Amino acid sequence: GEDVEQSLFLSVREGDSSVINCTYTDSSSTYLYWYKQEPGAGLQLLTYIFSNMDMKQDQRLTVLLNKKDKHLSLRIADTQTGDSAIYFCAESIDGANNLFFGTGTRLTVIP
Amino acid sequence: DGGITQSPKYLFRKEGQNVTLSCEQNLNHDAMYWYRQDPGQGLRLIYYSQIVNDFQKGDIAEGYSVSREKKESFPLTVTSAQKNPTAFYLCASASQGLGEQYFGPGTRLTVT
């Protein structure tokens, strides 16, 4: 079955880069997503990458995909206190809507 | 404004009572989803519906029920059979053919 893993916690200093990692097991993943969840709120889609890409950049966010190792990462440049949140990676294997989520990584930005 | 809403934001119930959580979307999305979130466990899928009048069980459907009588609405009932109902419940919707899901703000249910 599908299994998406993330480390639970990450702390960085304001202004540094953050790198949040995710591993998945299903090699037939078609899309991979990063969502952000602020305290007590729903999830907000940050970015996504097609499985035939290896990198996508969107302002301060860079997504890297290593299909061989089934490893996905989200890099946040110049991390701000407003970036403190839980970040979830998710995979879609059927090209439709069913997503499998990781456990989430809680990012804490230290001023 | 287009979006997905859940109500109420906080809900308190006594053990043994059924409770229904509301989820409404005006995004014209065909698919809707219910997830449960517990600390350190990520999101677990309870039920989903790809089209009106049809729905499927997710990974943890026991003790829950849903209906999908209208495209806009996908209410979730937490029954007394659910052994550990206290959790944060998230509803999401998606357009057919696109993978991204849009989430509501969530309902925190506390059962004592």
Short mmCIF file of C-alpha atoms in Angstrom, two decimals:
data_model
loop_
_atom_site.label_atom_id
_atom_site.label_comp_id
_atom_site.label_asym_id
_atom_site.label_seq_id
_atom_site.Cartn_x
_atom_site.Cartn_y
_atom_site.Cartn_z
CA GLY A 1 0.00 0.00 0.00
CA GLU A 2 0.94 3.63 -0.15
CA ASP A 3 3.17 5.01 2.56
CA VAL A 4 4.32 8.60 2.77
CA GLU A 5 6.86 9.49 5.46
CA GLN A 6 8.11 12.75 6.87
CA SER A 7 10.09 13.71 9.92
CA LEU A 8 7.85 15.29 12.54
CA PHE A 9 9.79 18.41 13.51
CA LEU A 10 12.16 20.99 12.02
CA SER A 11 13.51 24.19 13.56
CA VAL A 12 15.33 26.91 11.64
CA ARG A 13 16.43 30.48 12.30
CA GLU A 14 14.66 33.33 10.57
CA GLY A 15 16.39 34.15 7.29
CA ASP A 16 17.87 30.66 6.85
CA SER A 17 16.64 28.13 4.33
CA SER A 18 14.36 25.30 5.41
CA VAL A 19 14.36 21.91 3.76
CA ILE A 20 11.46 19.57 4.46
CA ASN A 21 11.84 16.01 3.23
CA CYS A 22 9.35 13.34 2.25
CA THR A 23 9.68 9.77 1.04
CA TYR A 24 6.99 7.76 -0.66
CA THR A 25 6.70 4.16 -1.69
CA ASP A 26 4.40 4.08 -4.71
CA SER A 27 6.41 4.43 -7.90
CA SER A 28 3.25 5.02 -9.92
CA SER A 29 2.68 8.43 -8.29
CA THR A 30 1.54 10.91 -10.89
CA TYR A 31 1.43 14.12 -8.87
CA LEU A 32 3.11 15.09 -5.62
CA TYR A 33 1.90 17.97 -3.48
CA TRP A 34 2.99 20.18 -0.64
CA TYR A 35 0.33 21.59 1.67
CA LYS A 36 0.69 24.05 4.57
CA GLN A 37 -1.45 23.98 7.69
CA GLU A 38 -1.47 26.89 10.12
CA PRO A 39 -2.67 26.29 13.69
CA GLY A 40 -6.33 25.38 13.93
CA ALA A 41 -6.91 25.78 10.20
CA GLY A 42 -7.40 23.68 7.10
CA LEU A 43 -4.70 22.79 4.60
CA GLN A 44 -3.58 25.22 1.95
CA LEU A 45 -2.01 23.96 -1.27
CA LEU A 46 1.46 25.44 -1.67
CA THR A 47 2.74 23.79 -4.80
CA TYR A 48 2.76 20.55 -6.72
CA ILE A 49 5.00 18.74 -9.16
CA PHE A 50 4.27 16.26 -11.92
CA SER A 51 6.13 13.00 -11.61
CA ASN A 52 7.93 13.58 -14.92
CA MET A 53 9.61 16.71 -13.54
CA ASP A 54 12.58 16.84 -11.21
CA MET A 55 12.38 20.44 -10.07
CA LYS A 56 9.88 23.24 -9.76
CA GLN A 57 10.50 26.73 -8.43
CA ASP A 58 7.86 29.18 -7.29
CA GLN A 59 9.19 32.34 -5.64
CA ARG A 60 10.75 31.26 -2.31
CA LEU A 61 9.70 27.64 -2.77
CA THR A 62 11.72 25.00 -4.59
CA VAL A 63 10.47 21.44 -4.98
CA LEU A 64 12.95 18.69 -5.85
CA LEU A 65 11.85 15.22 -6.90
CA ASN A 66 14.15 12.21 -7.07
CA LYS A 67 12.01 9.48 -8.61
CA LYS A 68 14.71 6.85 -8.35
CA ASP A 69 14.90 7.26 -4.58
CA LYS A 70 11.20 8.20 -4.25
CA HIS A 71 12.24 11.34 -2.39
CA LEU A 72 10.54 14.71 -2.47
CA SER A 73 11.76 17.87 -0.78
CA LEU A 74 10.47 21.38 -0.23
CA ARG A 75 13.01 24.16 0.21
CA ILE A 76 11.85 27.49 1.61
CA ALA A 77 14.37 30.27 1.04
CA ASP A 78 14.71 33.16 3.52
CA THR A 79 12.37 31.49 6.01
CA GLN A 80 10.10 33.92 7.88
CA THR A 81 8.19 33.55 11.16
CA GLY A 82 5.00 33.39 9.11
CA ASP A 83 6.27 30.16 7.59
CA SER A 84 5.86 28.40 10.94
CA ALA A 85 3.26 25.72 10.29
CA ILE A 86 2.83 22.03 9.60
CA TYR A 87 3.82 20.99 6.08
CA PHE A 88 2.30 17.90 4.49
CA CYS A 89 3.46 16.12 1.41
CA ALA A 90 0.90 14.07 -0.48
CA GLU A 91 0.91 11.78 -3.48
CA SER A 92 -1.73 11.00 -6.03
CA ILE A 93 -1.35 7.68 -7.76
CA ASP A 94 -4.39 7.49 -9.96
CA GLY A 95 -4.21 10.85 -11.70
CA ALA A 96 -7.50 11.69 -10.09
CA ASN A 97 -8.28 13.09 -6.72
CA ASN A 98 -7.39 10.52 -4.08
CA LEU A 99 -4.40 11.72 -2.12
CA PHE A 100 -2.22 9.95 0.42
CA PHE A 101 -0.76 12.28 3.02
CA GLY A 102 2.39 12.12 5.06
CA THR A 103 2.36 12.66 8.81
CA GLY A 104 3.31 16.31 8.43
CA THR A 105 6.45 18.19 9.50
CA ARG A 106 6.04 20.94 12.05
CA LEU A 107 8.33 23.81 11.06
CA THR A 108 9.28 26.24 13.82
CA VAL A 109 11.02 29.45 12.79
CA ILE A 110 13.12 31.00 15.53
CA PRO A 111 13.35 34.81 15.40
CA ASP B 1 -16.66 34.19 -2.67
CA GLY B 2 -15.99 30.65 -3.83
CA GLY B 3 -14.83 28.23 -1.23
CA ILE B 4 -15.48 25.36 1.09
CA THR B 5 -17.02 25.87 4.52
CA GLN B 6 -17.36 23.69 7.56
CA SER B 7 -19.52 24.34 10.57
CA PRO B 8 -19.32 24.64 13.42
CA LYS B 9 -15.65 25.31 14.15
CA TYR B 10 -15.90 23.73 17.60
CA LEU B 11 -18.37 21.05 18.64
CA PHE B 12 -18.87 19.40 22.00
CA ARG B 13 -20.93 16.25 22.58
CA LYS B 14 -21.57 13.72 25.25
CA GLU B 15 -20.49 10.16 24.70
CA GLY B 16 -23.22 8.03 23.14
CA GLN B 17 -24.69 10.82 21.00
CA ASN B 18 -24.53 10.97 17.23
CA VAL B 19 -23.30 14.25 15.77
CA THR B 20 -23.32 15.59 12.22
CA LEU B 21 -20.59 17.82 10.81
CA SER B 22 -21.45 20.09 7.92
CA CYS B 23 -19.39 20.61 4.76
CA GLU B 24 -20.52 22.85 1.90
CA GLN B 25 -18.71 23.96 -1.25
CA ASN B 26 -19.63 26.36 -4.03
CA LEU B 27 -16.67 25.51 -6.25
CA ASN B 28 -18.75 23.21 -8.47
CA HIS B 29 -16.41 20.35 -7.56
CA ASP B 30 -17.57 16.81 -8.18
CA ALA B 31 -15.42 15.10 -5.56
CA MET B 32 -15.59 15.64 -1.81
CA TYR B 33 -13.64 14.09 1.06
CA TRP B 34 -13.64 13.73 4.82
CA TYR B 35 -10.41 13.34 6.78
CA ARG B 36 -9.64 12.94 10.41
CA GLN B 37 -6.51 14.50 11.88
CA ASP B 38 -4.91 13.38 15.12
CA PRO B 39 -1.61 14.74 16.48
CA GLY B 40 1.42 13.13 14.83
CA GLN B 41 -0.69 10.97 12.52
CA GLY B 42 -1.31 13.17 9.53
CA LEU B 43 -4.62 12.94 7.72
CA ARG B 44 -6.61 9.74 7.48
CA LEU B 45 -9.37 9.35 4.93
CA ILE B 46 -12.81 8.54 6.32
CA TYR B 47 -15.13 8.69 3.30
CA TYR B 48 -15.07 10.19 -0.15
CA SER B 49 -17.54 10.85 -2.91
CA GLN B 50 -16.68 11.30 -6.58
CA ILE B 51 -20.22 12.09 -7.69
CA VAL B 52 -23.65 12.86 -6.27
CA ASN B 53 -25.48 9.88 -4.72
CA ASP B 54 -22.32 7.81 -4.57
CA PHE B 55 -19.61 7.50 -1.91
CA GLN B 56 -16.89 5.09 -0.85
CA LYS B 57 -15.27 4.13 2.42
CA GLY B 58 -11.81 5.37 3.14
CA ASP B 59 -9.25 3.87 5.50
CA ILE B 60 -11.13 4.51 8.76
CA ALA B 61 -14.85 4.49 7.91
CA GLU B 62 -16.02 2.44 10.90
CA GLY B 63 -18.28 4.47 13.17
CA TYR B 64 -18.95 7.14 10.55
CA SER B 65 -21.60 7.67 7.91
CA VAL B 66 -22.06 10.15 5.06
CA SER B 67 -24.56 11.20 2.43
CA ARG B 68 -24.20 13.02 -0.87
CA GLU B 69 -27.65 14.12 -1.95
CA LYS B 70 -26.44 17.41 -3.43
CA LYS B 71 -23.24 18.28 -5.25
CA GLU B 72 -22.55 21.11 -2.83
CA SER B 73 -22.95 19.21 0.42
CA PHE B 74 -21.24 16.22 2.05
CA PRO B 75 -22.26 15.92 5.72
CA LEU B 76 -20.44 13.51 8.03
CA THR B 77 -22.18 11.80 10.95
CA VAL B 78 -20.02 10.59 13.79
CA THR B 79 -21.99 7.81 15.41
CA SER B 80 -21.85 6.45 18.93
CA ALA B 81 -20.08 3.40 17.47
CA GLN B 82 -16.93 5.45 16.83
CA LYS B 83 -14.70 4.58 19.76
CA ASN B 84 -12.42 7.65 19.77
CA PRO B 85 -14.36 10.46 18.09
CA THR B 86 -12.45 13.39 19.58
CA ALA B 87 -10.37 14.80 16.71
CA PHE B 88 -10.02 17.56 14.15
CA TYR B 89 -12.16 16.84 11.07
CA LEU B 90 -11.29 18.25 7.69
CA CYS B 91 -13.44 18.33 4.58
CA ALA B 92 -12.01 18.81 1.10
CA SER B 93 -13.24 19.00 -2.47
CA ALA B 94 -11.63 18.57 -5.86
CA SER B 95 -12.49 18.97 -9.48
CA GLN B 96 -12.55 15.77 -11.54
CA GLY B 97 -9.38 15.25 -13.49
CA LEU B 98 -7.24 17.54 -11.36
CA GLY B 99 -5.38 16.22 -8.35
CA GLU B 100 -5.36 19.15 -5.98
CA GLN B 101 -7.83 19.20 -3.14
CA TYR B 102 -9.18 22.34 -1.50
CA PHE B 103 -9.74 22.18 2.23
CA GLY B 104 -12.25 23.70 4.57
CA PRO B 105 -11.19 25.28 7.87
CA GLY B 106 -11.98 22.16 9.89
CA THR B 107 -14.23 21.25 12.83
CA ARG B 108 -12.76 20.31 16.18
CA LEU B 109 -15.01 17.73 17.82
CA THR B 110 -14.68 16.97 21.52
CA VAL B 111 -16.65 14.08 23.00
CA THR B 112 -16.69 13.65 26.77
#
